[in-house]
Structures are given as structure tokens and as C-alpha cells.
């Protein structure tokens, strides 16, 4: 206490404020980088899952009678043999009723038409020829053209989120380098005339250096925690803005619970300030002690 | 108390062939000793080495402790607290007043504030420097700063006092007071080493006088250094305890 008072009176104050700001920025940028990376991936995966690639083949009823199973089986066999067709499936009556409920406001009268679903990547003229060759009354409903337009958008989204994450990581690293520079800058204290005088008079510099290292570690920790607070607030605001796109149904759902952020990711974010604090303290203390030992 | 053996001292080229010479020195407790030599003869380097403020080559024993480059910073710090070193151009903390500057050694040693303020006031009065107590050191002339630094060196009554005393030539009144204090300190067991480039001021206190070489050495000297470095430069021991070879 006595010595710290002496130091406060006789030495220039170090740039703890700037150091804390660097630590806060570093945490913020790195956190935003992780968020951009995870958020972009999660959003594109979520949209991709919701894309409908299904083609419907509807076989209408004839004279109020259901289509025979043999006829359906023939159509399914013919469709399955086409190149580019996959997941050929004959819908059950319950599935058909659910589907028709979306298409018509009133209940569909029995008998319901037979519906075959499939994923088809080939030429639709070939599919039409193959089906109409067996039954000219069948209707072929290709998937929503939105799925075709969304693919390039998703590619852009993935590239964009990677780019933003990269920029954020770069800014975080630059902020870290700034903090590192400031902590190494304490070595300039070795040139300080007043510190030199105190050393000559027998002032225990190792204690002073230890206390400086603790201050630096504390500043890094405080800055990191502030950065973490800003980051959480920012991400919560952003997730509330993009809530419709993320398909968050309830208000209680946040970016923390809805995306693919795992507890490990949260731990990494929480650990960053502590890591910065420890590293800063160790670097500062070690460098200053090395300088002290080389004095004789 | 002090045992230096085969210490390598840097000297100015006009004093010696090469840039260094070997010195051995022994000082007992309570010794009061002058080292006289012209500028560049190695006086300051010798004092800085004794004050543990410069790297050295050779064998050095201080306060019954071997000093090596591997000596821990903690040991060096505790030894420095027992040494009073007054340079010709002393350092001051410019953000502190004269009074606070002079109290620094006591404050570092953990003396209570009221006590070190009293001690500071007493020593400033004794040396008739109390009018500068509240001034900032940067605003004072060099000779006054030296006198103030002298009081700062003495206030702790260190067991080893190292003083670059050349400014005393211009301070006859201060010299009388200082020698009185130094005699008291030597009698109470402190070892005192003063350096000067003018031996006219060495007459007052009953002290040993050791001379550093003041002219360019002959060819024989340089051969002797090279062939038998431990024999070293031709210092002269005029009086009792100290030995400088």
C-alpha cells in the first residue's frame, strides 16, 4: 500500500483504459466472428431444410371410382426407372387428405385422387411423356420455382457469412495485437527516470512489476467482460430483428437457443476475457522481470 | 565489507592503453577513503560497480555476500537499500517536492510518514537547505540539487556511502558540515568512499587517499596489463586500511 502510493505519486500512469478498450474490442470482434459464422451456416441450413423439392403426380378418379393399385404401381415403376428420379412415394389416404386441405378450403369429396410424390432432377418433358404414355389424365406439378432461385441466394449467404466472420476475426486479432503492444509497452517503464531513481534507492521493482501485471490482467478481464456484455446485447438485438427469417416462433426463443450454438461455443465466448487477462498478465510480468534480471 | 578482485574497469583511452584495466580493492568496516583521479580514469565506473548499478567482470564481495550476474534481484534490492550512492548529476523525481524526494529512502524502507518528515526537516535544517523544502527539484541550480541529493543519501545512514564529491570544491561551508557528518558515520561503522579529481579537498577529514593513474601509461604498463592483468594499474595506497592494487 505504502509502495503503491509512492508509485502513484512518482510514476506516469499506464494506458490501462486503452488496454481495456482493446480487450473489449477483441472480445466483441471475435464473438461477432463466431456469431456470423454460426449464424450464416444455421440460417442457410434452416432455409435449405425448408426448401420443397417434391414433384407431385396426381392421378384423377374416373367416374367416381378410385384408381386401381395396379395402375398406380405401373406408373410408379415407370417413374422410378427414369434417370434423375428419387424418393418415389405413394401417399396414403390420410396424407392425401392433409395435402388437399391446403389446396381447398372445403373438404375433398371421396374418392380422393391418388398422389405420387418424387424428387426429380431430370427433364420434365421426359417425365410428362413417360406418365402421359400410361395415363393421359395425370397431372404433374413440379416443385415451387422458389427453390431454384433460393439456391444461389443461399450460396451468397454462406460466402457472405464466411467473409464477415473472417473480417471480424481479423479485427479481433488486430485488437489483440493492439493489447499485446500496449502490454509490451510497459517495458518503456524501464527507461523512466523516476523508476530508475527508485531502483537506485532500493525500491523492490519486482513487486511493482507484479502489481502492474495484475493491473493489466484486471484491465483485460474487465474489458473482455464489457465486450462480452455488448456482444450479447448486440446479438440479441440482431436475432430479434431477423426473427422472421430464423423462424423463431415464440418470444422466449433467442439466438442462444434457436441456432446451432452449443454450450461449448458459449464457454469459448465466456472464457475469452479470462484468457486475455491471464495472457496479458503473464506477458507483462515476464517481460518486465526479464528486464529487471538483465539490469546487472 | 568490500572485496573487489580483478575488477575490469572501463577507462578513457587517454588514460590507458585499451579501454579497460584491472583493479582490486579491499575496504574494511568504518573506513573513510578518498579516490583521486582525473576525468575518465574510472572513478565513476568503480562507484557504480560498488553501488550495484553496472555489470562487471571480476570477483566482487559486498556485505559478506558474493555478487555475481546470477545474484537475484531480491538480494540486489536489499543490498541497494544498504548503500548510499551520490552521483555528480543526481536524479530527482520531478513530480515530488524536495522534501518528498529527500524522504524517499526512508519511505522505501518503511519508515512512518511522521517520522520521515521529521528526519527530513532536521537534516535540511542542519545543512541549511530548509528553504528549498517545498520547491520542485527541476527549478533548482545543479549545485543545490547535488547538496540536496547529498542529504537524501545521508538520511538513511547507510552502512556503505559512495560519493562523487567533486562539486564540494565549490561548496566550502557545506563541505565542513558534510565532513563532520561523514566522520560521525565512519566512527559508527559506515564505510565511506569519496571520489574527486582534485586532491586539495581531501585534506580535511583523516582519510586514506588512493590515486588513480592520471597520465598515459608507458609501454611497460600496457605489457604488464596484458601479461599479468591481476597486477593491474599502478594505484598508490598512502595510508592505513584500504588496499587498492
PDB file of C-alpha atoms in Angstrom, chain A residues 61-272:
ATOM      1  CA  UNK A  61     -60.521 -40.582 -60.315  1.00  0.00           C
ATOM      2  CA  UNK A  62     -62.602 -41.798 -63.191  1.00  0.00           C
ATOM      3  CA  UNK A  63     -66.430 -41.889 -62.930  1.00  0.00           C
ATOM      4  CA  UNK A  64     -66.325 -41.628 -59.132  1.00  0.00           C
ATOM      5  CA  UNK A  65     -64.120 -44.723 -58.744  1.00  0.00           C
ATOM      6  CA  UNK A  66     -60.730 -44.955 -57.121  1.00  0.00           C
ATOM      7  CA  UNK A  67     -57.713 -45.591 -59.250  1.00  0.00           C
ATOM      8  CA  UNK A  68     -56.636 -49.216 -59.106  1.00  0.00           C
ATOM      9  CA  UNK A  69     -53.490 -50.124 -57.218  1.00  0.00           C
ATOM     10  CA  UNK A  70     -52.100 -51.930 -60.286  1.00  0.00           C
ATOM     11  CA  UNK A  71     -52.384 -48.775 -62.343  1.00  0.00           C
ATOM     12  CA  UNK A  72     -50.628 -46.759 -59.623  1.00  0.00           C
ATOM     13  CA  UNK A  73     -47.912 -49.398 -59.330  1.00  0.00           C
ATOM     14  CA  UNK A  74     -47.356 -49.268 -63.108  1.00  0.00           C
ATOM     15  CA  UNK A  75     -46.963 -45.505 -63.031  1.00  0.00           C
ATOM     16  CA  UNK A  76     -44.593 -45.677 -60.031  1.00  0.00           C
ATOM     17  CA  UNK A  77     -42.467 -48.339 -61.767  1.00  0.00           C
ATOM     18  CA  UNK A  78     -42.250 -46.260 -64.926  1.00  0.00           C
ATOM     19  CA  UNK A  79     -41.342 -43.117 -62.987  1.00  0.00           C
ATOM     20  CA  UNK A  80     -38.749 -44.892 -60.825  1.00  0.00           C
ATOM     21  CA  UNK A  81     -36.935 -46.096 -63.946  1.00  0.00           C
ATOM     22  CA  UNK A  82     -36.434 -42.540 -65.234  1.00  0.00           C
ATOM     23  CA  UNK A  83     -32.941 -41.110 -64.750  1.00  0.00           C
ATOM     24  CA  UNK A  84     -32.915 -38.291 -62.142  1.00  0.00           C
ATOM     25  CA  UNK A  85     -35.912 -39.580 -60.171  1.00  0.00           C
ATOM     26  CA  UNK A  86     -35.616 -40.428 -56.484  1.00  0.00           C
ATOM     27  CA  UNK A  87     -37.749 -40.939 -53.383  1.00  0.00           C
ATOM     28  CA  UNK A  88     -40.810 -42.126 -55.330  1.00  0.00           C
ATOM     29  CA  UNK A  89     -43.619 -42.460 -52.823  1.00  0.00           C
ATOM     30  CA  UNK A  90     -47.330 -43.167 -52.978  1.00  0.00           C
ATOM     31  CA  UNK A  91     -49.182 -41.077 -50.425  1.00  0.00           C
ATOM     32  CA  UNK A  92     -51.619 -42.712 -48.006  1.00  0.00           C
ATOM     33  CA  UNK A  93     -55.218 -41.551 -47.871  1.00  0.00           C
ATOM     34  CA  UNK A  94     -54.571 -39.567 -44.680  1.00  0.00           C
ATOM     35  CA  UNK A  95     -51.538 -37.838 -46.238  1.00  0.00           C
ATOM     36  CA  UNK A  96     -53.570 -37.019 -49.337  1.00  0.00           C
ATOM     37  CA  UNK A  97     -56.364 -35.522 -47.234  1.00  0.00           C
ATOM     38  CA  UNK A  98     -53.872 -33.364 -45.314  1.00  0.00           C
ATOM     39  CA  UNK A  99     -52.320 -32.186 -48.568  1.00  0.00           C
ATOM     40  CA  UNK A 100     -55.676 -31.472 -50.196  1.00  0.00           C
ATOM     41  CA  UNK A 101     -56.772 -29.496 -47.161  1.00  0.00           C
ATOM     42  CA  UNK A 102     -54.023 -26.946 -48.082  1.00  0.00           C
ATOM     43  CA  UNK A 103     -55.310 -26.741 -51.641  1.00  0.00           C
ATOM     44  CA  UNK A 104     -59.005 -26.494 -50.961  1.00  0.00           C
ATOM     45  CA  UNK A 105     -60.965 -24.692 -48.289  1.00  0.00           C
ATOM     46  CA  UNK A 106     -63.759 -27.267 -48.346  1.00  0.00           C
ATOM     47  CA  UNK A 107     -63.226 -30.986 -47.597  1.00  0.00           C
ATOM     48  CA  UNK A 108     -62.428 -33.001 -50.693  1.00  0.00           C
ATOM     49  CA  UNK A 109     -65.237 -35.470 -51.577  1.00  0.00           C
ATOM     50  CA  UNK A 110     -64.393 -39.167 -51.726  1.00  0.00           C
ATOM     51  CA  UNK A 111     -62.853 -40.830 -53.546  1.00  0.00           C
ATOM     52  CA  UNK A 112     -59.718 -38.712 -53.356  1.00  0.00           C
ATOM     53  CA  UNK A 113     -57.285 -38.750 -56.272  1.00  0.00           C
ATOM     54  CA  UNK A 114     -54.150 -40.868 -55.977  1.00  0.00           C
ATOM     55  CA  UNK A 115     -50.968 -38.836 -55.468  1.00  0.00           C
ATOM     56  CA  UNK A 116     -47.395 -39.943 -56.059  1.00  0.00           C
ATOM     57  CA  UNK A 117     -44.503 -37.793 -54.833  1.00  0.00           C
ATOM     58  CA  UNK A 118     -40.920 -37.900 -56.031  1.00  0.00           C
ATOM     59  CA  UNK A 119     -37.704 -35.847 -56.230  1.00  0.00           C
ATOM     60  CA  UNK A 120     -36.916 -35.322 -59.889  1.00  0.00           C
ATOM     61  CA  UNK A 121     -33.805 -33.604 -61.289  1.00  0.00           C
ATOM     62  CA  UNK A 122     -34.226 -34.569 -64.952  1.00  0.00           C
ATOM     63  CA  UNK A 123     -36.037 -33.049 -67.930  1.00  0.00           C
ATOM     64  CA  UNK A 124     -39.749 -32.594 -67.125  1.00  0.00           C
ATOM     65  CA  UNK A 125     -40.747 -33.266 -70.757  1.00  0.00           C
ATOM     66  CA  UNK A 126     -39.346 -36.789 -70.382  1.00  0.00           C
ATOM     67  CA  UNK A 127     -41.324 -37.251 -67.140  1.00  0.00           C
ATOM     68  CA  UNK A 128     -44.520 -35.969 -68.790  1.00  0.00           C
ATOM     69  CA  UNK A 129     -44.089 -38.257 -71.803  1.00  0.00           C
ATOM     70  CA  UNK A 130     -43.483 -41.280 -69.576  1.00  0.00           C
ATOM     71  CA  UNK A 131     -46.535 -40.617 -67.388  1.00  0.00           C
ATOM     72  CA  UNK A 132     -48.927 -39.500 -70.152  1.00  0.00           C
ATOM     73  CA  UNK A 133     -47.953 -42.549 -72.132  1.00  0.00           C
ATOM     74  CA  UNK A 134     -49.593 -44.626 -69.384  1.00  0.00           C
ATOM     75  CA  UNK A 135     -52.434 -42.260 -68.413  1.00  0.00           C
ATOM     76  CA  UNK A 136     -53.255 -39.054 -70.238  1.00  0.00           C
ATOM     77  CA  UNK A 137     -55.330 -37.713 -67.315  1.00  0.00           C
ATOM     78  CA  UNK A 138     -52.470 -37.478 -64.842  1.00  0.00           C
ATOM     79  CA  UNK A 139     -51.364 -34.046 -63.669  1.00  0.00           C
ATOM     80  CA  UNK A 140     -47.710 -33.286 -62.994  1.00  0.00           C
ATOM     81  CA  UNK A 141     -46.970 -30.474 -60.530  1.00  0.00           C
ATOM     82  CA  UNK A 142     -43.277 -29.529 -60.495  1.00  0.00           C
ATOM     83  CA  UNK A 143     -41.749 -28.052 -57.273  1.00  0.00           C
ATOM     84  CA  UNK A 144     -42.084 -24.393 -56.422  1.00  0.00           C
ATOM     85  CA  UNK A 145     -39.695 -22.397 -58.641  1.00  0.00           C
ATOM     86  CA  UNK A 146     -38.637 -20.512 -55.445  1.00  0.00           C
ATOM     87  CA  UNK A 147     -36.369 -23.420 -54.577  1.00  0.00           C
ATOM     88  CA  UNK A 148     -34.430 -22.822 -57.784  1.00  0.00           C
ATOM     89  CA  UNK A 149     -33.933 -19.115 -57.021  1.00  0.00           C
ATOM     90  CA  UNK A 150     -33.028 -19.725 -53.399  1.00  0.00           C
ATOM     91  CA  UNK A 151     -30.011 -21.892 -54.189  1.00  0.00           C
ATOM     92  CA  UNK A 152     -27.793 -19.025 -55.447  1.00  0.00           C
ATOM     93  CA  UNK A 153     -29.063 -16.867 -52.575  1.00  0.00           C
ATOM     94  CA  UNK A 154     -28.010 -19.494 -50.073  1.00  0.00           C
ATOM     95  CA  UNK A 155     -24.606 -19.773 -51.722  1.00  0.00           C
ATOM     96  CA  UNK A 156     -24.195 -15.992 -51.420  1.00  0.00           C
ATOM     97  CA  UNK A 157     -25.353 -16.155 -47.788  1.00  0.00           C
ATOM     98  CA  UNK A 158     -22.756 -18.806 -46.952  1.00  0.00           C
ATOM     99  CA  UNK A 159     -19.956 -16.947 -48.702  1.00  0.00           C
ATOM    100  CA  UNK A 160     -21.046 -13.640 -47.154  1.00  0.00           C
ATOM    101  CA  UNK A 161     -21.212 -15.002 -43.624  1.00  0.00           C
ATOM    102  CA  UNK A 162     -17.756 -16.581 -44.050  1.00  0.00           C
ATOM    103  CA  UNK A 163     -16.399 -13.275 -45.341  1.00  0.00           C
ATOM    104  CA  UNK A 164     -17.938 -11.263 -42.485  1.00  0.00           C
ATOM    105  CA  UNK A 165     -16.664 -13.839 -39.972  1.00  0.00           C
ATOM    106  CA  UNK A 166     -13.174 -13.587 -41.495  1.00  0.00           C
ATOM    107  CA  UNK A 167     -13.229  -9.776 -41.265  1.00  0.00           C
ATOM    108  CA  UNK A 168     -14.443  -9.944 -37.658  1.00  0.00           C
ATOM    109  CA  UNK A 169     -11.722 -12.454 -36.748  1.00  0.00           C
ATOM    110  CA  UNK A 170      -9.140 -10.227 -38.433  1.00  0.00           C
ATOM    111  CA  UNK A 171     -10.360  -7.183 -36.463  1.00  0.00           C
ATOM    112  CA  UNK A 172     -10.321  -9.267 -33.278  1.00  0.00           C
ATOM    113  CA  UNK A 173      -6.749 -10.346 -33.938  1.00  0.00           C
ATOM    114  CA  UNK A 174      -5.738  -6.733 -34.669  1.00  0.00           C
ATOM    115  CA  UNK A 175      -7.344  -5.622 -31.393  1.00  0.00           C
ATOM    116  CA  UNK A 176      -5.460  -8.395 -29.620  1.00  0.00           C
ATOM    117  CA  UNK A 177      -2.230  -7.259 -31.223  1.00  0.00           C
ATOM    118  CA  UNK A 178      -3.013  -3.727 -30.041  1.00  0.00           C
ATOM    119  CA  UNK A 179      -3.479  -5.012 -26.492  1.00  0.00           C
ATOM    120  CA  UNK A 180      -0.272  -7.006 -26.777  1.00  0.00           C
ATOM    121  CA  UNK A 181       1.583  -3.916 -27.994  1.00  0.00           C
ATOM    122  CA  UNK A 182       0.245  -1.902 -25.054  1.00  0.00           C
ATOM    123  CA  UNK A 183       1.257  -4.577 -22.551  1.00  0.00           C
ATOM    124  CA  UNK A 184       4.735  -4.787 -24.079  1.00  0.00           C
ATOM    125  CA  UNK A 185       4.851  -1.015 -23.980  1.00  0.00           C
ATOM    126  CA  UNK A 186       5.216  -1.285 -20.208  1.00  0.00           C
ATOM    127  CA  UNK A 187       8.827  -2.098 -20.979  1.00  0.00           C
ATOM    128  CA  UNK A 188       9.261   1.592 -21.716  1.00  0.00           C
ATOM    129  CA  UNK A 189       8.948   1.990 -17.943  1.00  0.00           C
ATOM    130  CA  UNK A 190      12.466   0.615 -17.767  1.00  0.00           C
ATOM    131  CA  UNK A 191      13.578   3.899 -19.340  1.00  0.00           C
ATOM    132  CA  UNK A 192      11.574   6.008 -16.912  1.00  0.00           C
ATOM    133  CA  UNK A 193      13.842   8.338 -14.960  1.00  0.00           C
ATOM    134  CA  UNK A 194      11.775   8.176 -11.787  1.00  0.00           C
ATOM    135  CA  UNK A 195      11.632   4.393 -11.787  1.00  0.00           C
ATOM    136  CA  UNK A 196      15.377   4.322 -12.324  1.00  0.00           C
ATOM    137  CA  UNK A 197      15.784   6.577  -9.283  1.00  0.00           C
ATOM    138  CA  UNK A 198      13.545   4.366  -7.159  1.00  0.00           C
ATOM    139  CA  UNK A 199      15.521   1.299  -8.236  1.00  0.00           C
ATOM    140  CA  UNK A 200      18.782   3.010  -7.254  1.00  0.00           C
ATOM    141  CA  UNK A 201      17.313   3.817  -3.856  1.00  0.00           C
ATOM    142  CA  UNK A 202      16.463   0.143  -3.339  1.00  0.00           C
ATOM    143  CA  UNK A 203      12.800   0.124  -4.255  1.00  0.00           C
ATOM    144  CA  UNK A 204      11.680  -3.515  -4.853  1.00  0.00           C
ATOM    145  CA  UNK A 205      10.816  -3.337  -8.541  1.00  0.00           C
ATOM    146  CA  UNK A 206       9.680  -6.966  -8.756  1.00  0.00           C
ATOM    147  CA  UNK A 207       6.723  -6.096  -6.505  1.00  0.00           C
ATOM    148  CA  UNK A 208       5.939  -3.122  -8.680  1.00  0.00           C
ATOM    149  CA  UNK A 209       6.070  -5.232 -11.855  1.00  0.00           C
ATOM    150  CA  UNK A 210       3.842  -7.875 -10.276  1.00  0.00           C
ATOM    151  CA  UNK A 211       1.278  -5.242  -9.369  1.00  0.00           C
ATOM    152  CA  UNK A 212       1.437  -3.782 -12.923  1.00  0.00           C
ATOM    153  CA  UNK A 213       0.879  -7.259 -14.362  1.00  0.00           C
ATOM    154  CA  UNK A 214      -2.136  -7.741 -12.108  1.00  0.00           C
ATOM    155  CA  UNK A 215      -3.496  -4.356 -13.206  1.00  0.00           C
ATOM    156  CA  UNK A 216      -3.055  -5.339 -16.848  1.00  0.00           C
ATOM    157  CA  UNK A 217      -4.712  -8.699 -16.288  1.00  0.00           C
ATOM    158  CA  UNK A 218      -7.573  -6.973 -14.476  1.00  0.00           C
ATOM    159  CA  UNK A 219      -7.967  -4.402 -17.247  1.00  0.00           C
ATOM    160  CA  UNK A 220      -8.047  -7.170 -19.862  1.00  0.00           C
ATOM    161  CA  UNK A 221     -10.618  -9.092 -17.845  1.00  0.00           C
ATOM    162  CA  UNK A 222     -12.810  -6.038 -17.273  1.00  0.00           C
ATOM    163  CA  UNK A 223     -12.554  -5.002 -20.929  1.00  0.00           C
ATOM    164  CA  UNK A 224     -13.297  -8.527 -22.066  1.00  0.00           C
ATOM    165  CA  UNK A 225     -16.377  -8.765 -19.858  1.00  0.00           C
ATOM    166  CA  UNK A 226     -17.643  -5.403 -21.123  1.00  0.00           C
ATOM    167  CA  UNK A 227     -17.054  -6.627 -24.691  1.00  0.00           C
ATOM    168  CA  UNK A 228     -18.948  -9.801 -23.878  1.00  0.00           C
ATOM    169  CA  UNK A 229     -21.865  -7.788 -22.484  1.00  0.00           C
ATOM    170  CA  UNK A 230     -22.003  -5.623 -25.609  1.00  0.00           C
ATOM    171  CA  UNK A 231     -21.747  -8.733 -27.777  1.00  0.00           C
ATOM    172  CA  UNK A 232     -24.662 -10.489 -26.061  1.00  0.00           C
ATOM    173  CA  UNK A 233     -26.808  -7.364 -26.248  1.00  0.00           C
ATOM    174  CA  UNK A 234     -25.929  -6.858 -29.911  1.00  0.00           C
ATOM    175  CA  UNK A 235     -26.626 -10.464 -30.864  1.00  0.00           C
ATOM    176  CA  UNK A 236     -29.926 -10.459 -29.006  1.00  0.00           C
ATOM    177  CA  UNK A 237     -30.977  -7.292 -30.868  1.00  0.00           C
ATOM    178  CA  UNK A 238     -29.900  -8.721 -34.216  1.00  0.00           C
ATOM    179  CA  UNK A 239     -31.687 -12.013 -33.596  1.00  0.00           C
ATOM    180  CA  UNK A 240     -34.889 -10.176 -32.711  1.00  0.00           C
ATOM    181  CA  UNK A 241     -34.586  -8.271 -35.997  1.00  0.00           C
ATOM    182  CA  UNK A 242     -34.055 -11.422 -38.056  1.00  0.00           C
ATOM    183  CA  UNK A 243     -36.561 -13.455 -36.035  1.00  0.00           C
ATOM    184  CA  UNK A 244     -38.904 -13.990 -39.019  1.00  0.00           C
ATOM    185  CA  UNK A 245     -36.071 -15.297 -41.167  1.00  0.00           C
ATOM    186  CA  UNK A 246     -34.894 -17.632 -38.442  1.00  0.00           C
ATOM    187  CA  UNK A 247     -38.453 -18.947 -37.982  1.00  0.00           C
ATOM    188  CA  UNK A 248     -38.370 -18.250 -34.258  1.00  0.00           C
ATOM    189  CA  UNK A 249     -41.920 -18.902 -33.159  1.00  0.00           C
ATOM    190  CA  UNK A 250     -42.001 -17.727 -29.566  1.00  0.00           C
ATOM    191  CA  UNK A 251     -40.575 -14.669 -27.846  1.00  0.00           C
ATOM    192  CA  UNK A 252     -38.693 -16.893 -25.398  1.00  0.00           C
ATOM    193  CA  UNK A 253     -36.631 -18.311 -28.226  1.00  0.00           C
ATOM    194  CA  UNK A 254     -33.387 -16.380 -28.700  1.00  0.00           C
ATOM    195  CA  UNK A 255     -30.287 -16.730 -30.830  1.00  0.00           C
ATOM    196  CA  UNK A 256     -28.788 -18.724 -27.975  1.00  0.00           C
ATOM    197  CA  UNK A 257     -31.459 -21.417 -28.084  1.00  0.00           C
ATOM    198  CA  UNK A 258     -32.541 -21.403 -31.707  1.00  0.00           C
ATOM    199  CA  UNK A 259     -29.287 -21.683 -33.589  1.00  0.00           C
ATOM    200  CA  UNK A 260     -26.690 -24.390 -33.515  1.00  0.00           C
ATOM    201  CA  UNK A 261     -24.684 -22.646 -30.758  1.00  0.00           C
ATOM    202  CA  UNK A 262     -23.620 -25.319 -28.315  1.00  0.00           C
ATOM    203  CA  UNK A 263     -22.624 -24.880 -24.656  1.00  0.00           C
ATOM    204  CA  UNK A 264     -19.015 -25.272 -25.830  1.00  0.00           C
ATOM    205  CA  UNK A 265     -19.368 -22.186 -28.011  1.00  0.00           C
ATOM    206  CA  UNK A 266     -20.789 -20.200 -25.115  1.00  0.00           C
ATOM    207  CA  UNK A 267     -17.926 -21.422 -22.918  1.00  0.00           C
ATOM    208  CA  UNK A 268     -15.412 -20.235 -25.537  1.00  0.00           C
ATOM    209  CA  UNK A 269     -17.001 -16.773 -25.537  1.00  0.00           C
ATOM    210  CA  UNK A 270     -17.099 -16.615 -21.752  1.00  0.00           C
ATOM    211  CA  UNK A 271     -13.519 -17.850 -21.492  1.00  0.00           C
ATOM    212  CA  UNK A 272     -12.100 -15.243 -23.892  1.00  0.00           C
TER     213      UNK A 272
END
